[in-house]
Amino acid sequence: MIDWNVATSTGVRWARPGPAVSMAEARKVVAELRSLAAAVQEPVHEVTGLPGSPDGGKVAVVDRPGWIRANVDGFRVVLDPLVEHMQQRGQAPPPGSVITAVGSRVTGMQAGLILAYLAGRVLGQYELFLPPDPDAPERGAADAPAGRLTLVAPNIVMVERELGVDPHDFRRWVCLHEETHRTQFTSVPWLRPYVQQQMTEFLLASDLDPASILDRLRSAADAVAGAVRGSGESLIEAIQTPRQREILDRLTAVMTLVEGHGDYVMDAVGPRVVPSVAEIRAKFSARRISGGRIEQAIRRILGIDLKMKQYEQGSHFVRNVVEEAGMGVFNKVWTSPETLPTRDEITNPPAWLERVGGSGSHGMDGSGAAAG
């Protein structure tokens, strides 16, 4: 359904070049980011009460083309088995057909253009889905390769220059957020397969009959028009089926939780290890909501504004629960999928506390995040 080679080549071709730096400066930035990614592990574990990965996990510092290639690899891990499943059910054209060949190149170009745009914005991420190591023994789905903390060096340098903040503090601040994500997914064994399962169910819940596709396309056109006007749904929201909306509510809730938890930890750890954290937070928050009319329209179409809202709602949820009941009670969210907050509970923390939290600072203590 997607020609990944076309997606990669298109993305790399259209990605904007990063800021001008000398080779010596580039090497220095890469070395510092690797060092900081290791240095922030201990304070993140202390604040969260989560054990993280005993071996520290993988760290990659990449440029924009490297980020594009890494994300294409991740998409393939998730989508290629899904395509095979759809073909077996007769829901996709057979491989080798003209429809498949032409359609996959078109979608490959579309995916590449989106990746090219995002490659200039992403500072870092925890890559959940990595391709199998060809040199490693064959493993089952439950033993899939661990994720990887990835930092996009040119984007970090670009933003720290734009904001006019201390570069060393900013780099440490970015590493705090991504290390929190690595700690979440390496401490909670069921979290990664749960997210992948929800993503697979979301994609399988598509309506593929002509009438439904036409309705989805009309909704997509309305979403694009609304985004340009400054209103309406994101493109992702507009093309959902009713079943997909139900699944997306669960996905949105868990991703809002992990993003908000990351933001909370950045601020909780920040004052101890990032002296200028208040200045960085203020300037970065202002940058999140800035941009010209075209930039804002693109963000709405792709759902990026929705992600910004997730940071705010998730951070509010975490902060309220921790202030009310303590980090130990908050960490009950990691016990099982049933203890995750619903989308409604994200905006109503007392409702989650009443359903799951109980009272007192009980949490991990050898059982919370290890349950799965």
Short mmCIF file of C-alpha atoms in Angstrom, two decimals:
data_model
loop_
_atom_site.label_atom_id
_atom_site.label_comp_id
_atom_site.label_asym_id
_atom_site.label_seq_id
_atom_site.Cartn_x
_atom_site.Cartn_y
_atom_site.Cartn_z
CA MET A 1 0.00 0.00 0.00
CA ILE A 2 2.97 2.31 0.56
CA ASP A 3 6.19 2.23 -1.44
CA TRP A 4 8.63 2.79 1.41
CA ASN A 5 11.57 3.44 -0.90
CA VAL A 6 9.61 6.27 -2.53
CA ALA A 7 8.60 7.58 0.90
CA THR A 8 12.23 7.65 2.04
CA SER A 9 13.64 9.22 -1.13
CA THR A 10 10.86 11.84 -1.26
CA GLY A 11 11.28 12.74 2.38
CA VAL A 12 15.06 13.04 2.17
CA ARG A 13 14.84 15.07 -1.06
CA TRP A 14 12.34 17.59 0.32
CA ALA A 15 13.66 17.90 3.88
CA ARG A 16 15.12 21.32 4.50
CA PRO A 17 18.82 21.54 5.39
CA GLY A 18 19.64 22.07 9.04
CA PRO A 19 21.37 25.12 10.53
CA ALA A 20 24.92 25.85 9.46
CA VAL A 21 27.47 24.35 11.85
CA SER A 22 31.10 23.40 11.46
CA MET A 23 32.09 19.74 11.48
CA ALA A 24 33.83 20.22 14.82
CA GLU A 25 30.73 21.84 16.34
CA ALA A 26 28.49 19.08 14.97
CA ARG A 27 30.67 16.41 16.58
CA LYS A 28 30.61 18.32 19.86
CA VAL A 29 26.79 18.56 19.83
CA VAL A 30 26.43 14.84 19.11
CA ALA A 31 28.82 13.91 21.91
CA GLU A 32 27.06 16.20 24.39
CA LEU A 33 23.60 14.86 23.54
CA ARG A 34 24.77 11.28 24.04
CA SER A 35 26.31 12.23 27.39
CA LEU A 36 23.20 14.10 28.55
CA ALA A 37 20.88 11.25 27.56
CA ALA A 38 22.79 9.07 30.02
CA ALA A 39 23.13 11.76 32.71
CA VAL A 40 19.39 12.47 33.04
CA GLN A 41 18.42 8.83 33.62
CA GLU A 42 18.95 8.89 37.38
CA PRO A 43 16.96 12.08 38.15
CA VAL A 44 14.10 10.87 35.91
CA HIS A 45 13.98 7.54 37.77
CA GLU A 46 14.05 9.34 41.13
CA VAL A 47 11.12 11.61 40.29
CA THR A 48 8.96 9.01 38.52
CA GLY A 49 9.63 6.05 40.81
CA LEU A 50 9.97 3.90 37.67
CA PRO A 51 12.99 1.59 37.28
CA GLY A 52 13.60 2.10 33.56
CA SER A 53 15.90 -0.12 31.53
CA PRO A 54 18.70 -1.81 33.49
CA ASP A 55 21.13 -1.50 30.57
CA GLY A 56 20.25 2.12 29.73
CA GLY A 57 18.92 1.27 26.26
CA LYS A 58 19.98 2.50 22.84
CA VAL A 59 20.56 6.17 21.97
CA ALA A 60 20.79 7.53 18.42
CA VAL A 61 21.70 11.10 17.51
CA VAL A 62 20.63 11.72 13.92
CA ASP A 63 20.21 14.40 11.26
CA ARG A 64 16.94 15.04 9.42
CA PRO A 65 17.41 12.34 6.74
CA GLY A 66 18.36 9.92 9.50
CA TRP A 67 15.14 10.70 11.35
CA ILE A 68 13.13 10.08 8.17
CA ARG A 69 14.79 6.71 7.54
CA ALA A 70 14.26 5.66 11.15
CA ASN A 71 10.55 6.51 11.03
CA VAL A 72 10.05 4.67 7.75
CA ASP A 73 11.58 1.61 9.40
CA GLY A 74 9.15 1.99 12.28
CA PHE A 75 6.15 2.37 9.98
CA ARG A 76 7.13 -0.78 8.13
CA VAL A 77 7.25 -2.77 11.37
CA VAL A 78 3.66 -1.72 12.15
CA LEU A 79 2.08 -1.58 8.68
CA ASP A 80 3.65 -4.36 6.62
CA PRO A 81 2.07 -7.20 8.67
CA LEU A 82 -1.21 -5.30 8.55
CA VAL A 83 -1.13 -5.14 4.73
CA GLU A 84 -0.53 -8.88 4.55
CA HIS A 85 -3.47 -9.44 6.87
CA MET A 86 -5.74 -7.22 4.75
CA GLN A 87 -4.70 -9.05 1.57
CA GLN A 88 -5.55 -12.37 3.16
CA ARG A 89 -9.00 -11.00 3.99
CA GLY A 90 -9.41 -9.66 0.46
CA GLN A 91 -9.42 -6.04 1.67
CA ALA A 92 -6.42 -4.90 -0.39
CA PRO A 93 -5.33 -5.33 -4.02
CA PRO A 94 -2.99 -8.28 -4.59
CA PRO A 95 0.75 -7.55 -4.66
CA GLY A 96 2.11 -6.95 -8.16
CA SER A 97 -1.12 -5.52 -9.58
CA VAL A 98 -1.13 -2.19 -11.45
CA ILE A 99 -3.41 -0.67 -8.81
CA THR A 100 -0.98 -1.69 -6.08
CA ALA A 101 2.09 -0.42 -7.96
CA VAL A 102 0.63 2.99 -8.83
CA GLY A 103 -1.20 3.47 -5.55
CA SER A 104 1.81 2.55 -3.44
CA ARG A 105 4.01 5.10 -5.22
CA VAL A 106 1.42 7.85 -4.75
CA THR A 107 1.00 7.09 -1.05
CA GLY A 108 4.78 6.78 -0.75
CA MET A 109 5.20 10.31 -2.09
CA GLN A 110 2.49 11.60 0.24
CA ALA A 111 4.11 9.93 3.24
CA GLY A 112 7.51 11.28 2.20
CA LEU A 113 6.26 14.87 2.00
CA ILE A 114 4.71 14.64 5.46
CA LEU A 115 7.94 13.18 6.83
CA ALA A 116 9.96 15.95 5.18
CA TYR A 117 7.83 18.56 6.96
CA LEU A 118 8.00 16.82 10.34
CA ALA A 119 11.75 16.18 10.00
CA GLY A 120 12.35 19.89 10.49
CA ARG A 121 10.26 20.06 13.66
CA VAL A 122 10.92 16.98 15.81
CA LEU A 123 13.53 17.44 18.53
CA GLY A 124 13.55 13.86 19.71
CA GLN A 125 11.43 10.79 20.23
CA TYR A 126 11.41 7.36 21.75
CA GLU A 127 11.11 4.96 18.82
CA LEU A 128 8.77 2.17 19.89
CA PHE A 129 8.99 0.03 16.77
CA LEU A 130 12.37 -1.05 15.45
CA PRO A 131 13.07 -3.57 12.68
CA PRO A 132 14.57 -6.88 13.84
CA ASP A 133 18.34 -7.02 14.13
CA PRO A 134 19.47 -9.27 11.24
CA ASP A 135 22.35 -10.55 13.40
CA ALA A 136 20.15 -11.40 16.39
CA PRO A 137 18.35 -14.74 16.91
CA GLU A 138 14.79 -14.88 15.57
CA ARG A 139 12.27 -13.81 18.19
CA GLY A 140 8.51 -13.68 18.58
CA ALA A 141 6.33 -10.58 18.74
CA ALA A 142 6.53 -10.53 22.53
CA ASP A 143 10.33 -10.29 22.30
CA ALA A 144 10.46 -7.51 19.70
CA PRO A 145 13.54 -5.28 19.79
CA ALA A 146 13.54 -2.72 22.57
CA GLY A 147 12.92 0.87 21.54
CA ARG A 148 15.51 3.56 21.00
CA LEU A 149 15.86 7.13 22.25
CA THR A 150 16.48 9.29 19.17
CA LEU A 151 17.59 12.93 19.22
CA VAL A 152 17.55 15.12 16.08
CA ALA A 153 20.68 17.24 16.52
CA PRO A 154 20.10 19.94 13.84
CA ASN A 155 16.59 20.67 15.11
CA ILE A 156 17.78 21.00 18.69
CA VAL A 157 20.50 23.45 17.59
CA MET A 158 18.00 25.36 15.42
CA VAL A 159 15.45 25.81 18.22
CA GLU A 160 17.96 26.74 20.90
CA ARG A 161 19.27 29.46 18.57
CA GLU A 162 15.76 30.69 17.73
CA LEU A 163 14.82 30.91 21.41
CA GLY A 164 18.10 32.46 22.46
CA VAL A 165 18.44 30.13 25.46
CA ASP A 166 21.45 28.47 27.04
CA PRO A 167 22.25 25.61 24.62
CA HIS A 168 23.52 23.21 27.28
CA ASP A 169 20.44 23.70 29.46
CA PHE A 170 18.13 23.32 26.46
CA ARG A 171 19.78 20.09 25.33
CA ARG A 172 19.49 18.66 28.83
CA TRP A 173 15.83 19.74 28.99
CA VAL A 174 15.01 17.96 25.71
CA CYS A 175 16.80 14.82 26.91
CA LEU A 176 14.68 14.84 30.09
CA HIS A 177 11.47 14.58 28.08
CA GLU A 178 12.67 11.77 25.83
CA GLU A 179 14.28 9.87 28.71
CA THR A 180 10.92 9.96 30.49
CA HIS A 181 9.33 8.23 27.49
CA ARG A 182 12.08 5.62 27.45
CA THR A 183 11.56 5.07 31.18
CA GLN A 184 7.80 4.67 30.69
CA PHE A 185 8.02 2.05 27.96
CA THR A 186 10.93 0.09 29.42
CA SER A 187 9.37 0.02 32.92
CA VAL A 188 5.89 -1.07 31.83
CA PRO A 189 6.14 -4.28 29.78
CA TRP A 190 2.54 -4.26 28.53
CA LEU A 191 2.52 -0.63 27.35
CA ARG A 192 4.29 -1.04 24.00
CA PRO A 193 2.24 -4.05 22.79
CA TYR A 194 -0.94 -2.31 23.99
CA VAL A 195 -0.19 0.76 21.86
CA GLN A 196 0.67 -1.42 18.85
CA GLN A 197 -2.53 -3.43 19.28
CA GLN A 198 -4.65 -0.27 19.37
CA MET A 199 -2.90 1.06 16.27
CA THR A 200 -3.51 -2.20 14.41
CA GLU A 201 -7.18 -2.30 15.41
CA PHE A 202 -7.55 1.34 14.34
CA LEU A 203 -6.19 0.62 10.86
CA LEU A 204 -8.20 -2.59 10.45
CA ALA A 205 -11.40 -0.74 11.34
CA SER A 206 -11.36 1.23 8.08
CA ASP A 207 -14.42 1.23 5.83
CA LEU A 208 -13.27 0.10 2.40
CA ASP A 209 -16.54 -0.01 0.49
CA PRO A 210 -16.96 2.77 -2.14
CA ALA A 211 -19.77 4.62 -0.36
CA SER A 212 -17.86 4.80 2.91
CA ILE A 213 -14.65 5.88 1.17
CA LEU A 214 -16.57 8.70 -0.56
CA ASP A 215 -17.93 9.87 2.78
CA ARG A 216 -14.43 9.79 4.29
CA LEU A 217 -13.05 11.82 1.38
CA ARG A 218 -15.76 14.43 1.76
CA SER A 219 -14.97 14.68 5.46
CA ALA A 220 -11.27 15.01 4.62
CA ALA A 221 -11.98 17.85 2.18
CA ASP A 222 -14.05 19.62 4.83
CA ALA A 223 -11.21 19.17 7.34
CA VAL A 224 -8.65 20.71 4.99
CA ALA A 225 -10.96 23.65 4.29
CA GLY A 226 -11.61 24.08 8.01
CA ALA A 227 -7.90 23.99 8.82
CA VAL A 228 -7.23 26.79 6.34
CA ARG A 229 -10.04 28.82 7.91
CA GLY A 230 -8.65 28.12 11.36
CA SER A 231 -11.39 25.78 12.55
CA GLY A 232 -12.67 22.23 12.27
CA GLU A 233 -11.20 18.76 12.77
CA SER A 234 -7.76 17.45 11.93
CA LEU A 235 -7.46 15.26 8.84
CA ILE A 236 -6.99 12.21 11.06
CA GLU A 237 -10.19 12.94 12.96
CA ALA A 238 -12.18 13.61 9.81
CA ILE A 239 -11.55 10.30 8.03
CA GLN A 240 -12.36 8.03 10.96
CA THR A 241 -15.10 5.45 10.99
CA PRO A 242 -17.27 5.21 14.15
CA ARG A 243 -15.28 2.16 15.27
CA GLN A 244 -12.02 4.05 14.69
CA ARG A 245 -13.24 6.96 16.80
CA GLU A 246 -13.79 4.55 19.70
CA ILE A 247 -10.27 3.10 19.32
CA LEU A 248 -8.72 6.52 18.82
CA ASP A 249 -10.23 7.66 22.11
CA ARG A 250 -8.19 4.94 23.84
CA LEU A 251 -5.06 5.77 21.86
CA THR A 252 -5.50 9.48 22.53
CA ALA A 253 -5.91 8.85 26.25
CA VAL A 254 -2.72 6.78 26.58
CA MET A 255 -0.64 9.11 24.39
CA THR A 256 -1.97 12.15 26.27
CA LEU A 257 -0.91 10.45 29.48
CA VAL A 258 2.65 9.64 28.34
CA GLU A 259 3.17 13.07 26.74
CA GLY A 260 1.80 14.90 29.78
CA HIS A 261 3.89 12.73 32.09
CA GLY A 262 6.94 13.70 30.03
CA ASP A 263 6.12 17.40 30.37
CA TYR A 264 5.49 17.03 34.11
CA VAL A 265 8.81 15.29 34.68
CA MET A 266 10.68 17.91 32.62
CA ASP A 267 9.43 20.59 34.99
CA ALA A 268 9.78 18.51 38.17
CA VAL A 269 13.37 17.50 37.44
CA GLY A 270 14.25 20.71 35.62
CA PRO A 271 15.08 23.09 38.49
CA ARG A 272 17.66 20.65 39.87
CA VAL A 273 19.53 20.00 36.66
CA VAL A 274 18.48 22.80 34.28
CA PRO A 275 19.14 26.20 35.91
CA SER A 276 17.27 28.19 33.24
CA VAL A 277 14.28 25.83 33.01
CA ALA A 278 11.70 28.58 33.68
CA GLU A 279 13.00 30.69 30.80
CA ILE A 280 13.17 27.67 28.47
CA ARG A 281 9.63 26.56 29.33
CA ALA A 282 8.17 30.04 28.79
CA LYS A 283 9.89 30.60 25.46
CA PHE A 284 9.23 27.07 24.18
CA SER A 285 5.54 27.22 25.11
CA ALA A 286 5.21 30.52 23.23
CA ARG A 287 6.93 28.96 20.20
CA ARG A 288 4.47 26.04 20.20
CA ILE A 289 1.53 28.34 19.49
CA SER A 290 3.31 30.67 17.08
CA GLY A 291 3.57 30.47 13.29
CA GLY A 292 2.07 32.05 10.22
CA ARG A 293 -1.32 31.25 8.72
CA ILE A 294 0.01 28.53 6.39
CA GLU A 295 2.07 26.95 9.15
CA GLN A 296 -0.93 26.88 11.47
CA ALA A 297 -3.12 25.34 8.76
CA ILE A 298 -0.59 22.55 8.16
CA ARG A 299 -0.41 21.86 11.87
CA ARG A 300 -4.19 21.56 12.10
CA ILE A 301 -4.43 19.32 9.03
CA LEU A 302 -1.80 16.93 10.40
CA GLY A 303 -3.17 17.01 13.94
CA ILE A 304 -0.06 18.65 15.41
CA ASP A 305 -2.20 21.16 17.31
CA LEU A 306 -4.03 18.17 18.79
CA LYS A 307 -0.68 16.90 20.07
CA MET A 308 0.03 20.26 21.68
CA LYS A 309 -3.31 20.01 23.47
CA GLN A 310 -2.29 16.53 24.66
CA TYR A 311 0.79 17.97 26.37
CA GLU A 312 -1.35 20.47 28.26
CA GLN A 313 -4.16 18.09 29.26
CA GLY A 314 -1.80 15.25 30.17
CA SER A 315 0.46 17.47 32.25
CA HIS A 316 -2.59 18.88 34.06
CA PHE A 317 -3.80 15.33 34.83
CA VAL A 318 -0.44 14.16 36.18
CA ARG A 319 0.13 17.30 38.23
CA ASN A 320 -3.34 17.16 39.81
CA VAL A 321 -3.11 13.46 40.70
CA VAL A 322 0.41 13.78 42.15
CA GLU A 323 -0.49 16.87 44.20
CA GLU A 324 -3.65 15.21 45.48
CA ALA A 325 -2.43 11.67 46.16
CA GLY A 326 1.32 11.43 45.53
CA MET A 327 3.48 9.83 42.86
CA GLY A 328 2.94 6.36 44.28
CA VAL A 329 -0.80 6.55 43.68
CA PHE A 330 -0.30 8.12 40.26
CA ASN A 331 1.89 5.17 39.27
CA LYS A 332 -1.16 2.93 39.50
CA VAL A 333 -1.82 4.08 35.92
CA TRP A 334 0.94 1.66 34.85
CA THR A 335 -0.63 -1.43 36.49
CA SER A 336 -2.66 -2.57 33.46
CA PRO A 337 -4.65 -1.17 30.51
CA GLU A 338 -7.68 -1.10 32.81
CA THR A 339 -6.01 1.42 35.13
CA LEU A 340 -5.17 3.88 32.36
CA PRO A 341 -7.30 7.03 32.47
CA THR A 342 -10.06 7.28 29.89
CA ARG A 343 -10.23 10.28 27.61
CA ASP A 344 -12.90 11.80 29.88
CA GLU A 345 -10.84 11.11 33.02
CA ILE A 346 -7.82 12.89 31.52
CA THR A 347 -9.79 16.13 31.86
CA ASN A 348 -11.33 15.05 35.19
CA PRO A 349 -8.52 13.70 37.43
CA PRO A 350 -10.78 13.24 40.51
CA ALA A 351 -12.86 10.76 38.51
CA TRP A 352 -9.78 8.61 37.83
CA LEU A 353 -8.72 8.86 41.49
CA GLU A 354 -12.16 7.73 42.59
CA ARG A 355 -12.12 4.76 40.18
CA VAL A 356 -8.50 3.62 40.54
CA GLY A 357 -6.40 5.77 42.83
CA GLY A 358 -7.75 5.13 46.30
CA SER A 359 -5.81 6.96 48.98
CA GLY A 360 -2.28 7.02 50.31
CA SER A 361 1.01 6.89 48.42
CA HIS A 362 0.96 3.28 47.23
CA GLY A 363 2.36 2.45 43.82
CA MET A 364 5.30 0.71 42.35
CA ASP A 365 7.03 -0.80 45.40
CA GLY A 366 8.00 -3.81 43.33
CA SER A 367 4.60 -4.47 41.79
CA GLY A 368 3.07 -1.44 40.02
CA ALA A 369 4.86 -1.04 36.72
CA ALA A 370 6.11 -4.59 36.74
CA ALA A 371 2.59 -5.93 36.42
CA GLY A 372 1.73 -7.05 32.93
#
